[in-house]
Amino acid sequence: MHTQSSNNTQEITLVLGGTGKTGSRVAQRLQARGVSTRIGSRSATPAFDWGLPDTWEAALENVSAVYISYAPDLAIPGVTDTIRRFVDRAVARGVKRLVLLSGRGEQEAQACEQIVQSSDLEWTIVRASWFMQNFSEGEFQGMIQAGVITLPAADIPEPFIDVDDIADVAVAALTEAGHTHEVYEVTGPRLLTFTEAAREISAAAGREVRFMQIPKQDFNQAIADSGAPDDLIWLMNYLFETVLDGRNAHLADGVQRALGREPRDFTLFAQQIASEGRWTAADENVA
Ligand SMILES: NC(=O)c1ccc[n+]([C@@H]2O[C@H](COP(=O)([O-])OP(=O)(O)OC[C@H]3O[C@@H](n4cnc5c(N)ncnc54)[C@H](OP(=O)(O)O)[C@@H]3O)[C@@H](O)[C@H]2O)c1
Protein backbone atom coordinates (compact mmCIF):
# COMPACT_ATOMS: atom_id res chain seq x y z
CA MET A 1 0.00 0.00 0.00
CA HIS A 2 1.10 3.54 -0.80
CA THR A 3 2.89 5.41 1.97
CA GLN A 4 2.14 9.11 1.92
CA SER A 5 4.69 11.80 2.51
CA SER A 6 4.86 13.34 5.97
CA ASN A 7 6.65 16.60 5.07
CA ASN A 8 8.98 15.63 7.93
CA THR A 9 6.42 16.60 10.56
CA GLN A 10 5.32 14.10 13.19
CA GLU A 11 1.95 13.35 11.66
CA ILE A 12 2.01 9.81 10.31
CA THR A 13 -0.35 7.11 11.54
CA LEU A 14 1.39 3.72 11.66
CA VAL A 15 -0.93 0.78 10.98
CA LEU A 16 0.64 -2.42 12.34
CA GLY A 17 -0.74 -5.53 10.67
CA GLY A 18 -1.68 -3.12 7.90
CA THR A 19 -1.95 -5.82 5.23
CA GLY A 20 -4.19 -8.03 7.39
CA LYS A 21 -7.95 -8.33 7.87
CA THR A 22 -8.41 -5.33 10.15
CA GLY A 23 -5.26 -3.33 9.36
CA SER A 24 -5.83 -3.15 5.60
CA ARG A 25 -9.29 -1.71 6.22
CA VAL A 26 -8.00 0.75 8.81
CA ALA A 27 -5.30 1.94 6.38
CA GLN A 28 -7.78 2.34 3.51
CA ARG A 29 -10.13 4.42 5.67
CA LEU A 30 -7.31 6.62 6.97
CA GLN A 31 -6.05 7.28 3.46
CA ALA A 32 -9.58 8.13 2.31
CA ARG A 33 -9.63 10.74 5.07
CA GLY A 34 -6.33 12.18 3.87
CA VAL A 35 -4.34 10.93 6.88
CA SER A 36 -0.66 10.21 6.20
CA THR A 37 -0.45 6.46 6.69
CA ARG A 38 2.38 3.96 6.99
CA ILE A 39 1.84 0.20 6.85
CA GLY A 40 3.77 -1.78 9.46
CA SER A 41 4.35 -5.40 8.47
CA ARG A 42 7.16 -7.67 7.37
CA SER A 43 6.34 -7.06 3.69
CA ALA A 44 6.09 -3.26 4.05
CA THR A 45 8.80 -0.70 3.34
CA PRO A 46 10.38 -0.10 5.78
CA ALA A 47 9.78 -3.63 7.04
CA PHE A 48 8.37 -4.00 10.56
CA ASP A 49 8.78 -7.32 12.35
CA TRP A 50 7.53 -7.94 15.90
CA GLY A 51 10.37 -10.41 16.34
CA LEU A 52 13.07 -7.93 15.28
CA PRO A 53 12.87 -4.82 17.51
CA ASP A 54 15.58 -3.11 15.44
CA THR A 55 12.99 -2.78 12.64
CA TRP A 56 10.65 -0.78 14.89
CA GLU A 57 12.71 2.42 14.80
CA ALA A 58 12.31 3.21 11.10
CA ALA A 59 8.60 2.39 11.25
CA LEU A 60 8.14 4.81 14.19
CA GLU A 61 9.84 7.74 12.43
CA ASN A 62 7.55 10.84 12.49
CA VAL A 63 4.63 8.81 13.81
CA SER A 64 1.95 10.44 15.99
CA ALA A 65 -0.56 7.58 16.24
CA VAL A 66 -0.36 3.78 16.03
CA TYR A 67 -2.96 1.08 15.38
CA ILE A 68 -1.67 -2.16 16.92
CA SER A 69 -2.91 -5.40 15.46
CA TYR A 70 -0.40 -7.90 16.84
CA ALA A 71 0.44 -11.04 14.84
CA PRO A 72 -0.15 -13.84 15.23
CA ASP A 73 -2.20 -13.25 18.39
CA LEU A 74 -2.04 -11.31 21.65
CA ALA A 75 -3.07 -14.49 23.48
CA ILE A 76 0.35 -16.11 23.06
CA PRO A 77 2.25 -16.32 26.36
CA GLY A 78 5.14 -13.85 26.55
CA VAL A 79 3.65 -11.30 24.15
CA THR A 80 3.39 -8.86 27.06
CA ASP A 81 7.18 -8.38 26.99
CA THR A 82 7.02 -7.41 23.32
CA ILE A 83 4.07 -5.04 23.81
CA ARG A 84 5.73 -3.38 26.83
CA ARG A 85 8.92 -2.86 24.85
CA PHE A 86 7.00 -1.47 21.85
CA VAL A 87 4.94 0.94 23.98
CA ASP A 88 8.13 2.21 25.64
CA ARG A 89 9.71 2.81 22.21
CA ALA A 90 6.56 4.54 20.95
CA VAL A 91 6.54 6.90 23.94
CA ALA A 92 10.26 7.63 23.49
CA ARG A 93 9.70 8.42 19.80
CA GLY A 94 6.93 10.95 20.57
CA VAL A 95 3.84 8.92 19.67
CA LYS A 96 0.72 10.51 21.19
CA ARG A 97 -2.07 8.01 20.51
CA LEU A 98 -2.36 4.20 20.52
CA VAL A 99 -5.32 2.06 19.51
CA LEU A 100 -4.92 -1.61 20.47
CA LEU A 101 -6.89 -4.44 18.88
CA SER A 102 -7.50 -7.04 21.58
CA GLY A 103 -9.51 -10.24 22.00
CA ARG A 104 -12.29 -11.04 24.47
CA GLY A 105 -11.71 -13.43 27.35
CA GLU A 106 -7.99 -13.91 26.73
CA GLN A 107 -5.81 -13.52 29.80
CA GLU A 108 -2.63 -12.53 27.95
CA ALA A 109 -4.51 -10.06 25.72
CA GLN A 110 -5.98 -8.38 28.79
CA ALA A 111 -2.47 -8.10 30.28
CA CYS A 112 -1.39 -6.35 27.06
CA GLU A 113 -4.35 -3.99 27.38
CA GLN A 114 -3.15 -3.07 30.88
CA ILE A 115 0.31 -2.21 29.58
CA VAL A 116 -1.21 0.20 27.05
CA GLN A 117 -3.60 1.59 29.67
CA SER A 118 -0.77 2.33 32.10
CA SER A 119 1.12 4.42 29.54
CA ASP A 120 0.74 8.21 29.46
CA LEU A 121 -0.55 8.02 25.90
CA GLU A 122 -4.04 8.71 24.59
CA TRP A 123 -5.13 5.08 24.34
CA THR A 124 -8.21 3.24 23.16
CA ILE A 125 -8.77 -0.52 23.42
CA VAL A 126 -10.89 -2.28 20.79
CA ARG A 127 -11.65 -5.67 22.37
CA ALA A 128 -13.23 -7.80 19.67
CA SER A 129 -15.24 -11.00 19.43
CA TRP A 130 -14.47 -13.58 16.70
CA PHE A 131 -14.33 -12.07 13.24
CA MET A 132 -16.97 -12.91 10.60
CA GLN A 133 -14.09 -12.69 8.11
CA ASN A 134 -12.49 -15.81 9.62
CA PHE A 135 -15.06 -17.50 7.33
CA SER A 136 -14.13 -15.52 4.22
CA GLU A 137 -10.47 -14.41 4.48
CA GLY A 138 -9.13 -16.59 7.24
CA GLU A 139 -8.57 -20.13 8.32
CA PHE A 140 -12.11 -21.42 7.70
CA GLN A 141 -12.53 -20.32 4.07
CA GLY A 142 -11.09 -23.53 2.62
CA MET A 143 -13.39 -25.62 4.83
CA ILE A 144 -16.41 -23.71 3.54
CA GLN A 145 -15.32 -24.30 -0.03
CA ALA A 146 -15.05 -28.00 0.88
CA GLY A 147 -18.57 -27.95 2.41
CA VAL A 148 -17.74 -28.86 6.04
CA ILE A 149 -16.45 -26.62 8.83
CA THR A 150 -14.51 -29.14 10.92
CA LEU A 151 -13.39 -27.74 14.26
CA PRO A 152 -12.68 -29.17 17.72
CA ALA A 153 -15.23 -26.70 19.10
CA ALA A 154 -18.45 -27.27 20.99
CA ASP A 155 -21.38 -25.51 19.33
CA ILE A 156 -21.13 -22.51 21.68
CA PRO A 157 -22.81 -19.25 20.63
CA GLU A 158 -20.44 -16.43 19.60
CA PRO A 159 -21.37 -12.87 18.54
CA PHE A 160 -19.19 -12.76 15.39
CA ILE A 161 -18.23 -9.22 14.36
CA ASP A 162 -17.63 -7.75 10.92
CA VAL A 163 -14.08 -6.42 10.67
CA ASP A 164 -15.42 -3.41 8.74
CA ASP A 165 -17.06 -2.38 12.03
CA ILE A 166 -13.77 -2.89 13.88
CA ALA A 167 -12.01 -0.69 11.31
CA ASP A 168 -14.65 2.04 11.67
CA VAL A 169 -14.21 2.04 15.46
CA ALA A 170 -10.40 2.05 15.21
CA VAL A 171 -10.36 4.91 12.71
CA ALA A 172 -12.73 6.97 14.86
CA ALA A 173 -10.40 6.41 17.82
CA LEU A 174 -7.30 7.27 15.77
CA THR A 175 -8.66 10.45 14.21
CA GLU A 176 -11.42 11.91 16.38
CA ALA A 177 -11.75 13.35 19.86
CA GLY A 178 -13.84 11.61 22.51
CA HIS A 179 -12.48 8.05 22.36
CA THR A 180 -9.47 8.42 24.64
CA HIS A 181 -9.32 6.01 27.60
CA GLU A 182 -12.25 3.99 26.31
CA VAL A 183 -12.38 0.19 26.26
CA TYR A 184 -14.73 -0.63 23.39
CA GLU A 185 -15.84 -4.23 23.64
CA VAL A 186 -17.14 -4.81 20.13
CA THR A 187 -19.38 -7.67 18.99
CA GLY A 188 -21.86 -8.35 16.23
CA PRO A 189 -25.57 -7.79 16.93
CA ARG A 190 -26.45 -11.48 17.36
CA LEU A 191 -25.17 -14.70 18.91
CA LEU A 192 -24.65 -17.56 16.45
CA THR A 193 -23.39 -21.08 17.02
CA PHE A 194 -21.12 -22.60 14.34
CA THR A 195 -24.13 -24.67 13.19
CA GLU A 196 -26.20 -21.51 12.83
CA ALA A 197 -23.35 -19.68 11.06
CA ALA A 198 -23.04 -22.64 8.66
CA ARG A 199 -26.80 -22.39 7.98
CA GLU A 200 -26.46 -18.67 7.18
CA ILE A 201 -23.54 -19.42 4.87
CA SER A 202 -25.50 -22.24 3.18
CA ALA A 203 -28.49 -19.95 2.57
CA ALA A 204 -26.30 -17.20 1.11
CA ALA A 205 -24.08 -19.52 -0.97
CA GLY A 206 -26.98 -21.65 -2.26
CA ARG A 207 -25.35 -24.97 -1.29
CA GLU A 208 -24.98 -26.97 1.88
CA VAL A 209 -22.17 -26.10 4.29
CA ARG A 210 -22.18 -28.06 7.57
CA PHE A 211 -20.46 -27.68 10.91
CA MET A 212 -18.91 -30.84 12.33
CA GLN A 213 -17.18 -31.10 15.69
CA ILE A 214 -14.09 -33.30 15.37
CA PRO A 215 -11.75 -34.73 18.05
CA LYS A 216 -8.89 -32.46 19.06
CA GLN A 217 -6.30 -35.04 17.91
CA ASP A 218 -7.76 -35.14 14.38
CA PHE A 219 -7.79 -31.35 14.19
CA ASN A 220 -4.20 -31.07 15.42
CA GLN A 221 -3.07 -33.70 12.93
CA ALA A 222 -4.81 -31.87 10.08
CA ILE A 223 -3.21 -28.52 10.88
CA ALA A 224 0.19 -30.13 11.50
CA ASP A 225 -0.12 -31.84 8.08
CA SER A 226 -0.84 -28.45 6.51
CA GLY A 227 2.60 -27.31 7.73
CA ALA A 228 1.42 -25.09 10.60
CA PRO A 229 4.11 -24.35 13.20
CA ASP A 230 3.78 -25.58 16.80
CA ASP A 231 2.85 -22.16 18.21
CA LEU A 232 -0.07 -21.90 15.77
CA ILE A 233 -1.27 -25.36 16.84
CA TRP A 234 -1.01 -24.25 20.48
CA LEU A 235 -2.94 -21.07 19.66
CA MET A 236 -5.76 -22.91 17.89
CA ASN A 237 -6.13 -25.31 20.82
CA TYR A 238 -6.14 -22.43 23.28
CA LEU A 239 -8.79 -20.55 21.31
CA PHE A 240 -11.06 -23.58 20.83
CA GLU A 241 -10.60 -25.20 24.25
CA THR A 242 -10.20 -22.25 26.56
CA VAL A 243 -11.68 -19.14 25.00
CA LEU A 244 -14.62 -20.72 23.17
CA ASP A 245 -16.12 -22.20 26.34
CA GLY A 246 -19.14 -19.93 26.61
CA ARG A 247 -17.39 -17.11 28.47
CA ASN A 248 -17.94 -14.75 25.52
CA ALA A 249 -21.48 -15.84 24.71
CA HIS A 250 -22.97 -12.40 25.27
CA LEU A 251 -23.33 -9.20 23.28
CA ALA A 252 -21.46 -5.97 23.99
CA ASP A 253 -22.17 -2.42 22.85
CA GLY A 254 -18.75 -1.07 21.81
CA VAL A 255 -19.76 -0.37 18.19
CA GLN A 256 -22.87 1.47 19.33
CA ARG A 257 -20.92 3.52 21.92
CA ALA A 258 -18.09 4.44 19.54
CA LEU A 259 -20.09 5.05 16.37
CA GLY A 260 -23.70 5.65 17.42
CA ARG A 261 -24.97 2.90 15.10
CA GLU A 262 -25.64 -0.84 15.14
CA PRO A 263 -22.99 -3.37 14.03
CA ARG A 264 -23.55 -5.27 10.78
CA ASP A 265 -25.45 -8.54 10.95
CA PHE A 266 -24.05 -11.91 9.82
CA THR A 267 -26.79 -12.32 7.18
CA LEU A 268 -25.65 -9.19 5.33
CA PHE A 269 -22.01 -10.25 5.60
CA ALA A 270 -22.82 -13.72 4.23
CA GLN A 271 -24.86 -12.34 1.32
CA GLN A 272 -22.03 -10.01 0.34
CA ILE A 273 -19.34 -12.69 0.43
CA ALA A 274 -21.50 -15.16 -1.49
CA SER A 275 -22.31 -12.54 -4.14
CA GLU A 276 -18.57 -12.04 -4.65
CA GLY A 277 -18.22 -15.77 -5.41
CA ARG A 278 -15.84 -16.43 -2.52
CA TRP A 279 -17.76 -19.42 -1.17
CA THR A 280 -18.10 -21.44 -4.35
CA ALA A 281 -17.50 -25.17 -3.91
CA ALA A 282 -13.87 -26.31 -4.14
CA ASP A 283 -14.61 -28.48 -7.23
CA GLU A 284 -16.23 -25.49 -9.03
CA ASN A 285 -12.91 -23.63 -8.78
CA VAL A 286 -11.09 -26.36 -10.67
CA ALA A 287 -13.09 -26.06 -13.93
N1 LIG B 1 -9.51 -13.54 14.11
C1 LIG B 1 -10.29 -13.23 15.13
O1 LIG B 1 -11.42 -13.71 15.22
C2 LIG B 1 -9.81 -12.27 16.20
C3 LIG B 1 -10.68 -11.87 17.22
C4 LIG B 1 -10.25 -10.92 18.17
C5 LIG B 1 -8.96 -10.40 18.08
N2 LIG B 1 -8.13 -10.82 17.09
C6 LIG B 1 -6.77 -10.26 17.00
O2 LIG B 1 -6.52 -9.81 15.70
C7 LIG B 1 -5.10 -9.78 15.50
C8 LIG B 1 -4.82 -10.22 14.10
O3 LIG B 1 -5.39 -9.24 13.26
P1 LIG B 1 -5.86 -9.52 11.80
O4 LIG B 1 -6.74 -10.75 11.77
O5 LIG B 1 -6.40 -8.25 11.25
O6 LIG B 1 -4.47 -9.88 11.09
P2 LIG B 1 -4.23 -10.96 9.96
O7 LIG B 1 -5.29 -10.87 8.92
O8 LIG B 1 -3.97 -12.27 10.64
O9 LIG B 1 -2.87 -10.41 9.32
C9 LIG B 1 -1.67 -10.40 10.04
C10 LIG B 1 -0.96 -9.07 9.78
O10 LIG B 1 0.19 -8.98 10.60
C11 LIG B 1 1.36 -8.95 9.77
N3 LIG B 1 2.36 -9.81 10.43
C12 LIG B 1 2.38 -11.16 10.52
N4 LIG B 1 3.45 -11.56 11.22
C13 LIG B 1 4.13 -10.44 11.57
C14 LIG B 1 5.33 -10.19 12.30
N5 LIG B 1 6.08 -11.18 12.82
N6 LIG B 1 5.72 -8.90 12.47
C15 LIG B 1 5.00 -7.88 11.97
N7 LIG B 1 3.85 -8.05 11.28
C16 LIG B 1 3.43 -9.32 11.08
C17 LIG B 1 0.93 -9.45 8.40
O11 LIG B 1 1.70 -8.86 7.36
P3 LIG B 1 3.09 -9.50 6.83
O12 LIG B 1 2.82 -10.91 6.47
O13 LIG B 1 3.47 -8.61 5.70
O14 LIG B 1 4.06 -9.37 7.98
C18 LIG B 1 -0.50 -8.92 8.35
O15 LIG B 1 -0.50 -7.54 8.02
C19 LIG B 1 -4.48 -10.67 16.56
O16 LIG B 1 -3.76 -9.87 17.49
C20 LIG B 1 -5.68 -11.28 17.26
O17 LIG B 1 -5.48 -11.43 18.65
C21 LIG B 1 -8.51 -11.73 16.13
Coordinates of C-alpha atoms and ligand atoms in Angstrom, one line a residue, residues 15-25 39-44 47-52 55-56 67-76 79 100-104 106 109 126-134 137-140 158 160-161 163 166 186 235 239, ligand 1:
V15 CA -0.9 0.8 11.0
L16 CA 0.6 -2.4 12.3
G17 CA -0.7 -5.5 10.7
G18 CA -1.7 -3.1 7.9
T19 CA -2.0 -5.8 5.2
G20 CA -4.2 -8.0 7.4
K21 CA -7.9 -8.3 7.9
T22 CA -8.4 -5.3 10.2
G23 CA -5.3 -3.3 9.4
S24 CA -5.8 -3.1 5.6
R25 CA -9.3 -1.7 6.2
I39 CA 1.8 0.2 6.8
G40 CA 3.8 -1.8 9.5
S41 CA 4.3 -5.4 8.5
R42 CA 7.2 -7.7 7.4
S43 CA 6.3 -7.1 3.7
A44 CA 6.1 -3.3 4.0
A47 CA 9.8 -3.6 7.0
F48 CA 8.4 -4.0 10.6
D49 CA 8.8 -7.3 12.3
W50 CA 7.5 -7.9 15.9
G51 CA 10.4 -10.4 16.3
L52 CA 13.1 -7.9 15.3
T55 CA 13.0 -2.8 12.6
W56 CA 10.6 -0.8 14.9
Y67 CA -3.0 1.1 15.4
I68 CA -1.7 -2.2 16.9
S69 CA -2.9 -5.4 15.5
Y70 CA -0.4 -7.9 16.8
A71 CA 0.4 -11.0 14.8
P72 CA -0.2 -13.8 15.2
D73 CA -2.2 -13.3 18.4
L74 CA -2.0 -11.3 21.7
A75 CA -3.1 -14.5 23.5
I76 CA 0.3 -16.1 23.1
V79 CA 3.7 -11.3 24.1
L100 CA -4.9 -1.6 20.5
L101 CA -6.9 -4.4 18.9
S102 CA -7.5 -7.0 21.6
G103 CA -9.5 -10.2 22.0
R104 CA -12.3 -11.0 24.5
E106 CA -8.0 -13.9 26.7
A109 CA -4.5 -10.1 25.7
V126 CA -10.9 -2.3 20.8
R127 CA -11.6 -5.7 22.4
A128 CA -13.2 -7.8 19.7
S129 CA -15.2 -11.0 19.4
W130 CA -14.5 -13.6 16.7
F131 CA -14.3 -12.1 13.2
M132 CA -17.0 -12.9 10.6
Q133 CA -14.1 -12.7 8.1
N134 CA -12.5 -15.8 9.6
E137 CA -10.5 -14.4 4.5
G138 CA -9.1 -16.6 7.2
E139 CA -8.6 -20.1 8.3
F140 CA -12.1 -21.4 7.7
E158 CA -20.4 -16.4 19.6
F160 CA -19.2 -12.8 15.4
I161 CA -18.2 -9.2 14.4
V163 CA -14.1 -6.4 10.7
I166 CA -13.8 -2.9 13.9
V186 CA -17.1 -4.8 20.1
L235 CA -2.9 -21.1 19.7
L239 CA -8.8 -20.5 21.3
Ligands
LIG1 N1 -9.5 -13.5 14.1 C1 -10.3 -13.2 15.1 O1 -11.4 -13.7 15.2 C2 -9.8 -12.3 16.2 C3 -10.7 -11.9 17.2 C4 -10.2 -10.9 18.2 C5 -9.0 -10.4 18.1 N2 -8.1 -10.8 17.1 C6 -6.8 -10.3 17.0 O2 -6.5 -9.8 15.7 C7 -5.1 -9.8 15.5 C8 -4.8 -10.2 14.1 O3 -5.4 -9.2 13.3 P1 -5.9 -9.5 11.8 O4 -6.7 -10.8 11.8 O5 -6.4 -8.3 11.2 O6 -4.5 -9.9 11.1 P2 -4.2 -11.0 10.0 O7 -5.3 -10.9 8.9 O8 -4.0 -12.3 10.6 O9 -2.9 -10.4 9.3 C9 -1.7 -10.4 10.0 C10 -1.0 -9.1 9.8 O10 0.2 -9.0 10.6 C11 1.4 -9.0 9.8 N3 2.4 -9.8 10.4 C12 2.4 -11.2 10.5 N4 3.5 -11.6 11.2 C13 4.1 -10.4 11.6 C14 5.3 -10.2 12.3 N5 6.1 -11.2 12.8 N6 5.7 -8.9 12.5 C15 5.0 -7.9 12.0 N7 3.9 -8.1 11.3 C16 3.4 -9.3 11.1 C17 0.9 -9.5 8.4 O11 1.7 -8.9 7.4 P3 3.1 -9.5 6.8 O12 2.8 -10.9 6.5 O13 3.5 -8.6 5.7 O14 4.1 -9.4 8.0 C18 -0.5 -8.9 8.3 O15 -0.5 -7.5 8.0 C19 -4.5 -10.7 16.6 O16 -3.8 -9.9 17.5 C20 -5.7 -11.3 17.3 O17 -5.5 -11.4 18.7 C21 -8.5 -11.7 16.1

